[in-house]
Amino acid sequence: MNKTEYSGLKKIVSWNVNSVNARLPHLLDYLRTEQPDILCLQELKCMTEKYPKADIEALGYGSQVFGQKAYNGVAILSKSPLELVSENFEDNAADVSARFIACRQNDVVFMCAYVPNGQSLGSEKFLFKLDWLHRMRKYLEAKFSPRDKIVLVGDFNIAPDDRDVYDPVGWKEHIHCSAQERESLSLVTRFGFIDTFRIHNQKNGQFSWWDYRDGSFLENRGLRIDLIFATPSMALKCKGSRIAFEQRSKERPSDHAPVESFFDI
DNA sequence: ATGGCTAGCCCGGCTAGA
């Protein structure tokens, strides 16, 4: 999908910025030139007080921010008002990580998720990751219906299938690609979500993350782990999706590129 | 092969990411 095809459509974006303050020049440049309607950020890596609110407001964007010291942190940005729905899953879990925020704008709920990395199969962090996704499913069931208009985006830290992995044989049953993780992701999506990137595009080799090391981006050795899901009523309105690779070519980039889906709403 | 980058933390080597 090229830029002329999406004029007039609402642009909804997911971007793991790997520190909002380290990435501030790129973020402001992206807001100025790309004018997203909804921008969901993950890995702010700062407390809410340290979020660069004023610089972002100067470009006309408001933010709903759920920050945390050093790690994690998520935010949703828009030029139109966003009403906070929830931070994390409101399930009284002994989980202090700031990884989920949901906001409403008109009749659509936007959810921004930073799914735990999981480190390695069978580790404590791996079990936390699977449990986190199960908690997300429970949250969805408790508060929403698949008939609602919901756009759920984020860094899922799971490549949905082998087309989303540069070396599926080498990554088989490795973290981000294991059957257990894919099953837990499927548990969430079976609530009623469609992967909007795949509505109009079935090709392999299209990635949203590339390791900083070893020239991975130049060789396109990456994974598609940043995903934009929508419930059917919203997915019907999705006209296309693209990955903003150009952001990954910049100097001192995030290791993730923004993923953009375009909606006729 | 468990490293190869990068960012935050509290001020140089650790943790964590994916």
PDB file of C-alpha atoms (C1' of nucleotides) in Angstrom:
ATOM      1  CA  MET A   1       0.000   0.000   0.000  1.00  0.00           C
ATOM      2  CA  ASN A   2       1.465   3.353  -0.982  1.00  0.00           C
ATOM      3  CA  LYS A   3       0.761   6.781   0.411  1.00  0.00           C
ATOM      4  CA  THR A   4      -1.737   7.944  -2.234  1.00  0.00           C
ATOM      5  CA  GLU A   5      -3.946   4.885  -1.617  1.00  0.00           C
ATOM      6  CA  TYR A   6      -4.549   5.760   2.023  1.00  0.00           C
ATOM      7  CA  SER A   7      -5.400   9.433   1.763  1.00  0.00           C
ATOM      8  CA  GLY A   8      -8.666  10.122   3.569  1.00  0.00           C
ATOM      9  CA  LEU A   9      -8.406   6.951   5.698  1.00  0.00           C
ATOM     10  CA  LYS A  10      -7.770   6.863   9.446  1.00  0.00           C
ATOM     11  CA  LYS A  11      -4.224   5.773  10.178  1.00  0.00           C
ATOM     12  CA  ILE A  12      -3.823   3.622  13.295  1.00  0.00           C
ATOM     13  CA  VAL A  13      -0.262   2.801  14.286  1.00  0.00           C
ATOM     14  CA  SER A  14       1.634   0.558  16.686  1.00  0.00           C
ATOM     15  CA  TRP A  15       5.279   1.387  17.444  1.00  0.00           C
ATOM     16  CA  ASN A  16       7.653  -0.017  20.021  1.00  0.00           C
ATOM     17  CA  VAL A  17       9.953   3.007  20.350  1.00  0.00           C
ATOM     18  CA  ASN A  18      12.487   1.438  22.767  1.00  0.00           C
ATOM     19  CA  SER A  19      12.604   4.527  25.040  1.00  0.00           C
ATOM     20  CA  VAL A  20      10.368   7.472  24.195  1.00  0.00           C
ATOM     21  CA  ASN A  21      13.025   9.953  25.338  1.00  0.00           C
ATOM     22  CA  ALA A  22      15.880   8.359  23.379  1.00  0.00           C
ATOM     23  CA  ARG A  23      13.580   8.295  20.332  1.00  0.00           C
ATOM     24  CA  LEU A  24      12.033  11.748  20.812  1.00  0.00           C
ATOM     25  CA  PRO A  25      13.469  13.366  17.630  1.00  0.00           C
ATOM     26  CA  HIS A  26      12.249  10.436  15.508  1.00  0.00           C
ATOM     27  CA  LEU A  27       8.875  10.376  17.250  1.00  0.00           C
ATOM     28  CA  LEU A  28       8.276  14.098  16.714  1.00  0.00           C
ATOM     29  CA  ASP A  29       9.381  13.790  13.102  1.00  0.00           C
ATOM     30  CA  TYR A  30       6.975  10.876  12.619  1.00  0.00           C
ATOM     31  CA  LEU A  31       4.061  12.821  14.138  1.00  0.00           C
ATOM     32  CA  ARG A  32       4.834  15.858  11.970  1.00  0.00           C
ATOM     33  CA  THR A  33       5.263  14.053   8.667  1.00  0.00           C
ATOM     34  CA  GLU A  34       2.972  11.012   9.000  1.00  0.00           C
ATOM     35  CA  GLN A  35       0.118  12.539  11.032  1.00  0.00           C
ATOM     36  CA  PRO A  36      -1.225   9.298  12.538  1.00  0.00           C
ATOM     37  CA  ASP A  37      -4.803   9.455  13.847  1.00  0.00           C
ATOM     38  CA  ILE A  38      -4.045   6.989  16.646  1.00  0.00           C
ATOM     39  CA  LEU A  39      -0.458   6.176  17.667  1.00  0.00           C
ATOM     40  CA  CYS A  40       0.119   3.446  20.240  1.00  0.00           C
ATOM     41  CA  LEU A  41       3.585   3.365  21.782  1.00  0.00           C
ATOM     42  CA  GLN A  42       5.275   0.583  23.723  1.00  0.00           C
ATOM     43  CA  GLU A  43       8.482   0.481  25.761  1.00  0.00           C
ATOM     44  CA  LEU A  44       8.378   4.107  26.880  1.00  0.00           C
ATOM     45  CA  LYS A  45      11.069   3.203  29.446  1.00  0.00           C
ATOM     46  CA  CYS A  46      10.151   6.139  31.664  1.00  0.00           C
ATOM     47  CA  MET A  47       7.824   7.113  34.457  1.00  0.00           C
ATOM     48  CA  THR A  48       4.687   9.019  33.480  1.00  0.00           C
ATOM     49  CA  GLU A  49       6.268  12.227  34.900  1.00  0.00           C
ATOM     50  CA  LYS A  50       9.234  11.876  32.534  1.00  0.00           C
ATOM     51  CA  TYR A  51       7.086  11.432  29.420  1.00  0.00           C
ATOM     52  CA  PRO A  52       7.823  14.279  26.933  1.00  0.00           C
ATOM     53  CA  LYS A  53       4.242  15.512  27.051  1.00  0.00           C
ATOM     54  CA  ALA A  54       4.909  19.161  26.183  1.00  0.00           C
ATOM     55  CA  ASP A  55       6.932  18.423  23.015  1.00  0.00           C
ATOM     56  CA  ILE A  56       4.173  16.124  21.803  1.00  0.00           C
ATOM     57  CA  GLU A  57       1.387  18.565  22.721  1.00  0.00           C
ATOM     58  CA  ALA A  58       3.187  21.259  20.721  1.00  0.00           C
ATOM     59  CA  LEU A  59       2.377  19.177  17.624  1.00  0.00           C
ATOM     60  CA  GLY A  60      -1.305  19.005  18.552  1.00  0.00           C
ATOM     61  CA  TYR A  61      -1.277  15.516  20.087  1.00  0.00           C
ATOM     62  CA  GLY A  62      -2.696  14.548  23.450  1.00  0.00           C
ATOM     63  CA  SER A  63      -1.490  11.398  25.228  1.00  0.00           C
ATOM     64  CA  GLN A  64      -2.863   8.849  27.657  1.00  0.00           C
ATOM     65  CA  VAL A  65       0.286   7.593  29.381  1.00  0.00           C
ATOM     66  CA  PHE A  66       0.909   4.601  31.632  1.00  0.00           C
ATOM     67  CA  GLY A  67       4.594   4.774  32.503  1.00  0.00           C
ATOM     68  CA  GLN A  68       7.005   2.945  34.759  1.00  0.00           C
ATOM     69  CA  LYS A  69      10.591   3.444  35.860  1.00  0.00           C
ATOM     70  CA  ALA A  70      13.260   1.960  33.561  1.00  0.00           C
ATOM     71  CA  TYR A  71      11.152  -0.683  31.766  1.00  0.00           C
ATOM     72  CA  ASN A  72       7.874  -1.143  29.946  1.00  0.00           C
ATOM     73  CA  GLY A  73       5.420   1.760  29.709  1.00  0.00           C
ATOM     74  CA  VAL A  74       2.680   2.295  27.094  1.00  0.00           C
ATOM     75  CA  ALA A  75       0.823   5.310  25.694  1.00  0.00           C
ATOM     76  CA  ILE A  76      -1.886   6.186  23.192  1.00  0.00           C
ATOM     77  CA  LEU A  77      -1.614   9.459  21.259  1.00  0.00           C
ATOM     78  CA  SER A  78      -4.250  11.265  19.214  1.00  0.00           C
ATOM     79  CA  LYS A  79      -5.208  14.760  18.125  1.00  0.00           C
ATOM     80  CA  SER A  80      -8.800  13.976  19.186  1.00  0.00           C
ATOM     81  CA  PRO A  81      -9.788  13.356  22.815  1.00  0.00           C
ATOM     82  CA  LEU A  82      -9.132   9.913  24.311  1.00  0.00           C
ATOM     83  CA  GLU A  83     -11.084   8.698  27.318  1.00  0.00           C
ATOM     84  CA  LEU A  84      -9.164   6.313  29.569  1.00  0.00           C
ATOM     85  CA  VAL A  85     -10.845   2.901  29.887  1.00  0.00           C
ATOM     86  CA  SER A  86      -8.227   1.000  31.905  1.00  0.00           C
ATOM     87  CA  GLU A  87      -4.592   0.473  32.785  1.00  0.00           C
ATOM     88  CA  ASN A  88      -3.523  -3.182  32.902  1.00  0.00           C
ATOM     89  CA  PHE A  89      -6.290  -5.766  33.374  1.00  0.00           C
ATOM     90  CA  GLU A  90      -7.852  -4.654  36.668  1.00  0.00           C
ATOM     91  CA  ASP A  91      -7.581  -8.234  37.927  1.00  0.00           C
ATOM     92  CA  ASN A  92      -5.690  -7.623  41.184  1.00  0.00           C
ATOM     93  CA  ALA A  93      -2.775  -9.702  39.895  1.00  0.00           C
ATOM     94  CA  ALA A  94       0.555  -9.161  41.674  1.00  0.00           C
ATOM     95  CA  ASP A  95       1.863  -7.572  38.480  1.00  0.00           C
ATOM     96  CA  VAL A  96       3.273  -4.059  38.625  1.00  0.00           C
ATOM     97  CA  SER A  97       4.539  -3.863  35.031  1.00  0.00           C
ATOM     98  CA  ALA A  98       2.924  -1.120  32.938  1.00  0.00           C
ATOM     99  CA  ARG A  99       2.109  -3.067  29.789  1.00  0.00           C
ATOM    100  CA  PHE A 100      -1.475  -2.333  28.793  1.00  0.00           C
ATOM    101  CA  ILE A 101      -3.692   0.695  28.341  1.00  0.00           C
ATOM    102  CA  ALA A 102      -7.135   0.995  26.766  1.00  0.00           C
ATOM    103  CA  CYS A 103      -8.877   4.204  25.691  1.00  0.00           C
ATOM    104  CA  ARG A 104     -12.152   5.052  24.019  1.00  0.00           C
ATOM    105  CA  GLN A 105     -12.626   7.561  21.212  1.00  0.00           C
ATOM    106  CA  ASN A 106     -16.236   7.945  20.056  1.00  0.00           C
ATOM    107  CA  ASP A 107     -17.540   4.375  19.616  1.00  0.00           C
ATOM    108  CA  VAL A 108     -14.149   2.660  19.191  1.00  0.00           C
ATOM    109  CA  VAL A 109     -11.928   1.218  21.932  1.00  0.00           C
ATOM    110  CA  PHE A 110      -8.192   1.310  21.263  1.00  0.00           C
ATOM    111  CA  MET A 111      -5.959  -1.048  23.217  1.00  0.00           C
ATOM    112  CA  CYS A 112      -2.162  -0.801  23.373  1.00  0.00           C
ATOM    113  CA  ALA A 113      -0.293  -3.885  24.614  1.00  0.00           C
ATOM    114  CA  TYR A 114       3.331  -4.650  25.374  1.00  0.00           C
ATOM    115  CA  VAL A 115       3.347  -8.419  25.762  1.00  0.00           C
ATOM    116  CA  PRO A 116       6.180  -9.776  27.946  1.00  0.00           C
ATOM    117  CA  ASN A 117       9.238 -10.986  26.042  1.00  0.00           C
ATOM    118  CA  GLY A 118       9.365 -14.402  27.692  1.00  0.00           C
ATOM    119  CA  GLN A 119      13.164 -14.832  27.526  1.00  0.00           C
ATOM    120  CA  SER A 120      13.279 -18.588  26.817  1.00  0.00           C
ATOM    121  CA  LEU A 121      10.911 -21.542  26.712  1.00  0.00           C
ATOM    122  CA  GLY A 122      10.052 -22.904  30.115  1.00  0.00           C
ATOM    123  CA  SER A 123      11.580 -19.991  32.063  1.00  0.00           C
ATOM    124  CA  GLU A 124       9.706 -18.119  34.774  1.00  0.00           C
ATOM    125  CA  LYS A 125       9.335 -15.171  32.366  1.00  0.00           C
ATOM    126  CA  PHE A 126       7.936 -17.518  29.742  1.00  0.00           C
ATOM    127  CA  LEU A 127       5.216 -18.691  32.125  1.00  0.00           C
ATOM    128  CA  PHE A 128       4.497 -15.047  33.004  1.00  0.00           C
ATOM    129  CA  LYS A 129       4.096 -14.290  29.286  1.00  0.00           C
ATOM    130  CA  LEU A 130       1.593 -17.117  28.735  1.00  0.00           C
ATOM    131  CA  ASP A 131      -0.305 -16.175  31.883  1.00  0.00           C
ATOM    132  CA  TRP A 132      -0.350 -12.510  30.852  1.00  0.00           C
ATOM    133  CA  LEU A 133      -2.058 -13.438  27.574  1.00  0.00           C
ATOM    134  CA  HIS A 134      -4.582 -15.595  29.452  1.00  0.00           C
ATOM    135  CA  ARG A 135      -5.316 -12.634  31.719  1.00  0.00           C
ATOM    136  CA  MET A 136      -5.845 -10.462  28.631  1.00  0.00           C
ATOM    137  CA  ARG A 137      -8.455 -12.908  27.333  1.00  0.00           C
ATOM    138  CA  LYS A 138     -10.269 -12.829  30.680  1.00  0.00           C
ATOM    139  CA  TYR A 139     -10.184  -9.030  30.672  1.00  0.00           C
ATOM    140  CA  LEU A 140     -11.691  -8.931  27.182  1.00  0.00           C
ATOM    141  CA  GLU A 141     -14.469 -11.319  28.146  1.00  0.00           C
ATOM    142  CA  ALA A 142     -15.252  -9.450  31.361  1.00  0.00           C
ATOM    143  CA  LYS A 143     -15.545  -6.000  29.797  1.00  0.00           C
ATOM    144  CA  PHE A 144     -16.268  -6.328  26.070  1.00  0.00           C
ATOM    145  CA  SER A 145     -18.113  -8.181  23.343  1.00  0.00           C
ATOM    146  CA  PRO A 146     -16.675  -9.243  19.956  1.00  0.00           C
ATOM    147  CA  ARG A 147     -19.461  -7.099  18.483  1.00  0.00           C
ATOM    148  CA  ASP A 148     -17.821  -3.984  19.964  1.00  0.00           C
ATOM    149  CA  LYS A 149     -15.567  -1.884  17.772  1.00  0.00           C
ATOM    150  CA  ILE A 150     -12.114  -2.678  19.149  1.00  0.00           C
ATOM    151  CA  VAL A 151      -8.630  -2.167  17.725  1.00  0.00           C
ATOM    152  CA  LEU A 152      -6.038  -4.079  19.742  1.00  0.00           C
ATOM    153  CA  VAL A 153      -2.452  -3.262  18.792  1.00  0.00           C
ATOM    154  CA  GLY A 154       0.968  -3.751  20.223  1.00  0.00           C
ATOM    155  CA  ASP A 155       4.265  -5.523  20.469  1.00  0.00           C
ATOM    156  CA  PHE A 156       3.029  -9.091  20.983  1.00  0.00           C
ATOM    157  CA  ASN A 157       6.496 -10.632  21.044  1.00  0.00           C
ATOM    158  CA  ILE A 158       5.053 -13.553  19.071  1.00  0.00           C
ATOM    159  CA  ALA A 159       5.345 -14.154  15.323  1.00  0.00           C
ATOM    160  CA  PRO A 160       1.866 -15.455  14.386  1.00  0.00           C
ATOM    161  CA  ASP A 161       3.112 -17.966  11.812  1.00  0.00           C
ATOM    162  CA  ASP A 162       6.192 -19.020   9.869  1.00  0.00           C
ATOM    163  CA  ARG A 163       5.668 -16.380   7.165  1.00  0.00           C
ATOM    164  CA  ASP A 164       6.482 -13.880   9.903  1.00  0.00           C
ATOM    165  CA  VAL A 165       9.933 -15.357  10.643  1.00  0.00           C
ATOM    166  CA  TYR A 166      13.060 -14.890   8.498  1.00  0.00           C
ATOM    167  CA  ASP A 167      14.382 -18.360   9.290  1.00  0.00           C
ATOM    168  CA  PRO A 168      11.451 -20.534  10.403  1.00  0.00           C
ATOM    169  CA  VAL A 169      13.600 -23.667  10.584  1.00  0.00           C
ATOM    170  CA  GLY A 170      16.273 -22.036  12.730  1.00  0.00           C
ATOM    171  CA  TRP A 171      13.639 -20.392  14.961  1.00  0.00           C
ATOM    172  CA  LYS A 172      11.454 -23.480  15.331  1.00  0.00           C
ATOM    173  CA  GLU A 173      10.345 -23.763  18.983  1.00  0.00           C
ATOM    174  CA  HIS A 174      12.465 -20.757  19.933  1.00  0.00           C
ATOM    175  CA  ILE A 175      11.098 -17.849  21.923  1.00  0.00           C
ATOM    176  CA  HIS A 176       8.573 -15.752  19.884  1.00  0.00           C
ATOM    177  CA  CYS A 177       7.814 -18.697  17.588  1.00  0.00           C
ATOM    178  CA  SER A 178       6.867 -21.628  19.816  1.00  0.00           C
ATOM    179  CA  ALA A 179       3.593 -23.544  19.563  1.00  0.00           C
ATOM    180  CA  GLN A 180       2.744 -22.643  23.168  1.00  0.00           C
ATOM    181  CA  GLU A 181       3.103 -18.910  22.525  1.00  0.00           C
ATOM    182  CA  ARG A 182       1.132 -19.117  19.290  1.00  0.00           C
ATOM    183  CA  GLU A 183      -1.609 -21.019  21.110  1.00  0.00           C
ATOM    184  CA  SER A 184      -1.783 -18.326  23.816  1.00  0.00           C
ATOM    185  CA  LEU A 185      -1.950 -15.612  21.155  1.00  0.00           C
ATOM    186  CA  SER A 186      -4.695 -17.583  19.438  1.00  0.00           C
ATOM    187  CA  LEU A 187      -6.601 -17.735  22.724  1.00  0.00           C
ATOM    188  CA  VAL A 188      -6.654 -13.920  22.696  1.00  0.00           C
ATOM    189  CA  THR A 189      -7.553 -13.599  19.014  1.00  0.00           C
ATOM    190  CA  ARG A 190     -10.316 -16.243  19.227  1.00  0.00           C
ATOM    191  CA  PHE A 191     -12.182 -13.650  21.282  1.00  0.00           C
ATOM    192  CA  GLY A 192     -12.924 -12.204  17.852  1.00  0.00           C
ATOM    193  CA  PHE A 193      -9.873 -10.477  16.388  1.00  0.00           C
ATOM    194  CA  ILE A 194      -8.562 -10.346  12.840  1.00  0.00           C
ATOM    195  CA  ASP A 195      -4.908  -9.604  12.018  1.00  0.00           C
ATOM    196  CA  THR A 196      -5.453  -6.536   9.815  1.00  0.00           C
ATOM    197  CA  PHE A 197      -1.990  -6.765   8.249  1.00  0.00           C
ATOM    198  CA  ARG A 198      -3.016 -10.073   6.660  1.00  0.00           C
ATOM    199  CA  ILE A 199      -6.389  -8.966   5.241  1.00  0.00           C
ATOM    200  CA  HIS A 200      -4.872  -7.657   2.021  1.00  0.00           C
ATOM    201  CA  ASN A 201      -1.365  -9.118   2.105  1.00  0.00           C
ATOM    202  CA  GLN A 202      -0.230 -12.750   2.383  1.00  0.00           C
ATOM    203  CA  LYS A 203       3.472 -12.456   1.515  1.00  0.00           C
ATOM    204  CA  ASN A 204       6.222 -13.686   3.791  1.00  0.00           C
ATOM    205  CA  GLY A 205       9.377 -11.757   4.691  1.00  0.00           C
ATOM    206  CA  GLN A 206       7.612  -8.639   6.007  1.00  0.00           C
ATOM    207  CA  PHE A 207       8.964  -7.826   9.409  1.00  0.00           C
ATOM    208  CA  SER A 208       8.512  -5.193  12.122  1.00  0.00           C
ATOM    209  CA  TRP A 209      11.557  -5.992  14.295  1.00  0.00           C
ATOM    210  CA  TRP A 210      15.208  -6.575  13.452  1.00  0.00           C
ATOM    211  CA  ASP A 211      18.018  -7.244  15.928  1.00  0.00           C
ATOM    212  CA  TYR A 212      20.412  -4.313  16.381  1.00  0.00           C
ATOM    213  CA  ARG A 213      23.321  -6.725  16.006  1.00  0.00           C
ATOM    214  CA  ASP A 214      24.931  -8.246  12.992  1.00  0.00           C
ATOM    215  CA  GLY A 215      23.395  -6.064  10.265  1.00  0.00           C
ATOM    216  CA  SER A 216      20.060  -7.830  10.639  1.00  0.00           C
ATOM    217  CA  PHE A 217      18.048  -4.983   9.115  1.00  0.00           C
ATOM    218  CA  LEU A 218      20.233  -4.724   6.014  1.00  0.00           C
ATOM    219  CA  GLU A 219      19.840  -8.467   5.485  1.00  0.00           C
ATOM    220  CA  ASN A 220      16.116  -8.350   6.395  1.00  0.00           C
ATOM    221  CA  ARG A 221      16.581 -10.943   9.122  1.00  0.00           C
ATOM    222  CA  GLY A 222      13.584 -10.032  11.270  1.00  0.00           C
ATOM    223  CA  LEU A 223      10.269 -11.029  12.773  1.00  0.00           C
ATOM    224  CA  ARG A 224       6.732  -9.669  12.441  1.00  0.00           C
ATOM    225  CA  ILE A 225       5.734  -9.361  16.092  1.00  0.00           C
ATOM    226  CA  ASP A 226       4.059  -5.920  16.114  1.00  0.00           C
ATOM    227  CA  LEU A 227       0.428  -6.541  15.265  1.00  0.00           C
ATOM    228  CA  ILE A 228      -2.810  -4.625  14.675  1.00  0.00           C
ATOM    229  CA  PHE A 229      -5.935  -6.643  15.438  1.00  0.00           C
ATOM    230  CA  ALA A 230      -9.524  -5.538  14.963  1.00  0.00           C
ATOM    231  CA  THR A 231     -12.921  -6.997  15.752  1.00  0.00           C
ATOM    232  CA  PRO A 232     -14.992  -7.845  12.614  1.00  0.00           C
ATOM    233  CA  SER A 233     -16.977  -4.586  12.489  1.00  0.00           C
ATOM    234  CA  MET A 234     -13.682  -2.655  12.376  1.00  0.00           C
ATOM    235  CA  ALA A 235     -11.743  -5.168  10.261  1.00  0.00           C
ATOM    236  CA  LEU A 236     -14.369  -4.776   7.517  1.00  0.00           C
ATOM    237  CA  LYS A 237     -13.324  -1.146   7.285  1.00  0.00           C
ATOM    238  CA  CYS A 238      -9.590  -1.867   7.039  1.00  0.00           C
ATOM    239  CA  LYS A 239      -8.369  -1.000   3.549  1.00  0.00           C
ATOM    240  CA  GLY A 240      -4.715  -1.865   3.979  1.00  0.00           C
ATOM    241  CA  SER A 241      -1.660  -2.043   6.177  1.00  0.00           C
ATOM    242  CA  ARG A 242       2.030  -1.329   5.838  1.00  0.00           C
ATOM    243  CA  ILE A 243       5.224  -1.381   7.848  1.00  0.00           C
ATOM    244  CA  ALA A 244       7.112   1.938   7.969  1.00  0.00           C
ATOM    245  CA  PHE A 245      10.539   0.375   7.288  1.00  0.00           C
ATOM    246  CA  GLU A 246      12.018   3.797   6.601  1.00  0.00           C
ATOM    247  CA  GLN A 247      11.966   4.569  10.341  1.00  0.00           C
ATOM    248  CA  ARG A 248      14.305   1.607  10.941  1.00  0.00           C
ATOM    249  CA  SER A 249      16.863   3.051   8.461  1.00  0.00           C
ATOM    250  CA  LYS A 250      17.369   6.225  10.460  1.00  0.00           C
ATOM    251  CA  GLU A 251      20.328   6.968  12.694  1.00  0.00           C
ATOM    252  CA  ARG A 252      19.836   5.575  16.223  1.00  0.00           C
ATOM    253  CA  PRO A 253      16.494   3.948  15.411  1.00  0.00           C
ATOM    254  CA  SER A 254      14.260   1.799  17.548  1.00  0.00           C
ATOM    255  CA  ASP A 255      14.787  -1.873  16.750  1.00  0.00           C
ATOM    256  CA  HIS A 256      11.061  -1.932  15.804  1.00  0.00           C
ATOM    257  CA  ALA A 257       9.397  -0.141  12.879  1.00  0.00           C
ATOM    258  CA  PRO A 258       5.916   1.400  13.150  1.00  0.00           C
ATOM    259  CA  VAL A 259       3.105  -0.771  11.773  1.00  0.00           C
ATOM    260  CA  GLU A 260       0.244   1.171  10.179  1.00  0.00           C
ATOM    261  CA  SER A 261      -3.285   0.050   9.306  1.00  0.00           C
ATOM    262  CA  PHE A 262      -5.765   2.230   7.407  1.00  0.00           C
ATOM    263  CA  PHE A 263      -9.472   2.324   8.177  1.00  0.00           C
ATOM    264  CA  ASP A 264     -12.408   3.845   6.312  1.00  0.00           C
ATOM    265  CA  ILE A 265     -14.156   5.195   9.411  1.00  0.00           C
TER     266      ILE A 265
ATOM    267  C1'  DA B   1      29.028 -21.091  20.182  1.00  0.00           C
ATOM    268  C1'  DT B   2      25.130 -17.375  24.384  1.00  0.00           C
ATOM    269  C1'  DG B   3      28.248 -13.366  21.647  1.00  0.00           C
ATOM    270  C1'  DG B   4      27.129  -9.845  18.385  1.00  0.00           C
ATOM    271  C1'  DC B   5      23.814  -3.816  19.959  1.00  0.00           C
ATOM    272  C1'  DT B   6      21.179  -0.495  22.681  1.00  0.00           C
ATOM    273  C1'  DA B   7      18.999   1.809  26.725  1.00  0.00           C
ATOM    274  C1'  DG B   8      18.377   2.710  31.665  1.00  0.00           C
ATOM    275  C1'  DC B   9      20.329   2.698  35.959  1.00  0.00           C
ATOM    276  C1'  DC B  10      23.493   5.405  38.957  1.00  0.00           C
ATOM    277  C1'  DC B  11      27.932   6.524  37.385  1.00  0.00           C
ATOM    278  C1'  DG B  12      31.040   1.189  34.888  1.00  0.00           C
ATOM    279  C1'  DG B  13      29.255  -2.959  34.832  1.00  0.00           C
ATOM    280  C1'  DC B  14      24.998  -4.772  35.509  1.00  0.00           C
ATOM    281  C1'  DT B  15      19.774  -6.089  33.709  1.00  0.00           C
ATOM    282  C1'  DA B  16      16.795  -6.554  29.939  1.00  0.00           C
ATOM    283  C1'  DG B  17      15.308  -6.666  25.447  1.00  0.00           C
ATOM    284  C1'  DA B  18      14.069 -10.216  21.172  1.00  0.00           C
TER     285       DA B  18
END
